């Protein structure tokens, strides 16, 4: 099947299935961190949601976080592959770029670390917003700009040095401003974005790559090179990584940037921004009054 966009979506699922089959405790640390953050964020929302959806969470950690928060009466999991849908919760096998949910049918949708691998992220967000009931909430986290920047730079430098060219090996990631624009474009109200950066240290670049494989995060770009990569290339990339991004103890640093997004489906009860020029008092008048009060 020919795909358009950046990613081979079937290859992404193959990588994730392989990672699931070889799962070892602790290799899901990034998703676990996002799930903990999700629980904290839900705790600040002063309402309950009759129906919540864990969209493309792969391991069920997001659904568990929703359950621990006590904010949802029913939780439904949606995954592209049935292999990820073990457990007692209601489940649907569907692509997160083609949601099977009816318009205004659910109250809360969460998405952890999957939207950055969609070929049509604006379309996916629009479908999420359409599926939410009025005043329904979307909470999402995706990898942001800066993620694996050290690895990207090291692989690029090694390839240019050894071959004189370069092929894409690390996916491009959006920055926090892009995420905010995407929420607005999808029609969410009260959109909020913020970014959290996590630095993880490894003995060497090969230990980092092993972790990425264990998370199913191998290169799934449609534009990736199909040519075999030499051992010399990886050894040189590891040398460059150690030269540029190591601490005094010799261990290397790897950055993971997580962009958090939240937005609400429109509802008449929501606070609306004032129209330009509708303020009852001008800033200049307020400043003048403040100056008078000082005298």
PDB file of C-alpha atoms in Angstrom, residues 285-295:
ATOM      1  CA  UNK A 285      -6.463  55.890  31.783  1.00  0.00           C
ATOM      2  CA  UNK A 286      -5.622  53.198  34.317  1.00  0.00           C
ATOM      3  CA  UNK A 287      -1.939  54.131  34.264  1.00  0.00           C
ATOM      4  CA  UNK A 288      -2.782  57.814  34.643  1.00  0.00           C
ATOM      5  CA  UNK A 289      -4.998  57.058  37.636  1.00  0.00           C
ATOM      6  CA  UNK A 290      -2.231  54.953  39.191  1.00  0.00           C
ATOM      7  CA  UNK A 291       0.249  57.806  38.831  1.00  0.00           C
ATOM      8  CA  UNK A 292      -2.156  60.221  40.531  1.00  0.00           C
ATOM      9  CA  UNK A 293      -2.592  57.882  43.474  1.00  0.00           C
ATOM     10  CA  UNK A 294       1.166  57.873  44.086  1.00  0.00           C
ATOM     11  CA  UNK A 295       1.277  61.676  44.514  1.00  0.00           C
TER      12      UNK A 295
END
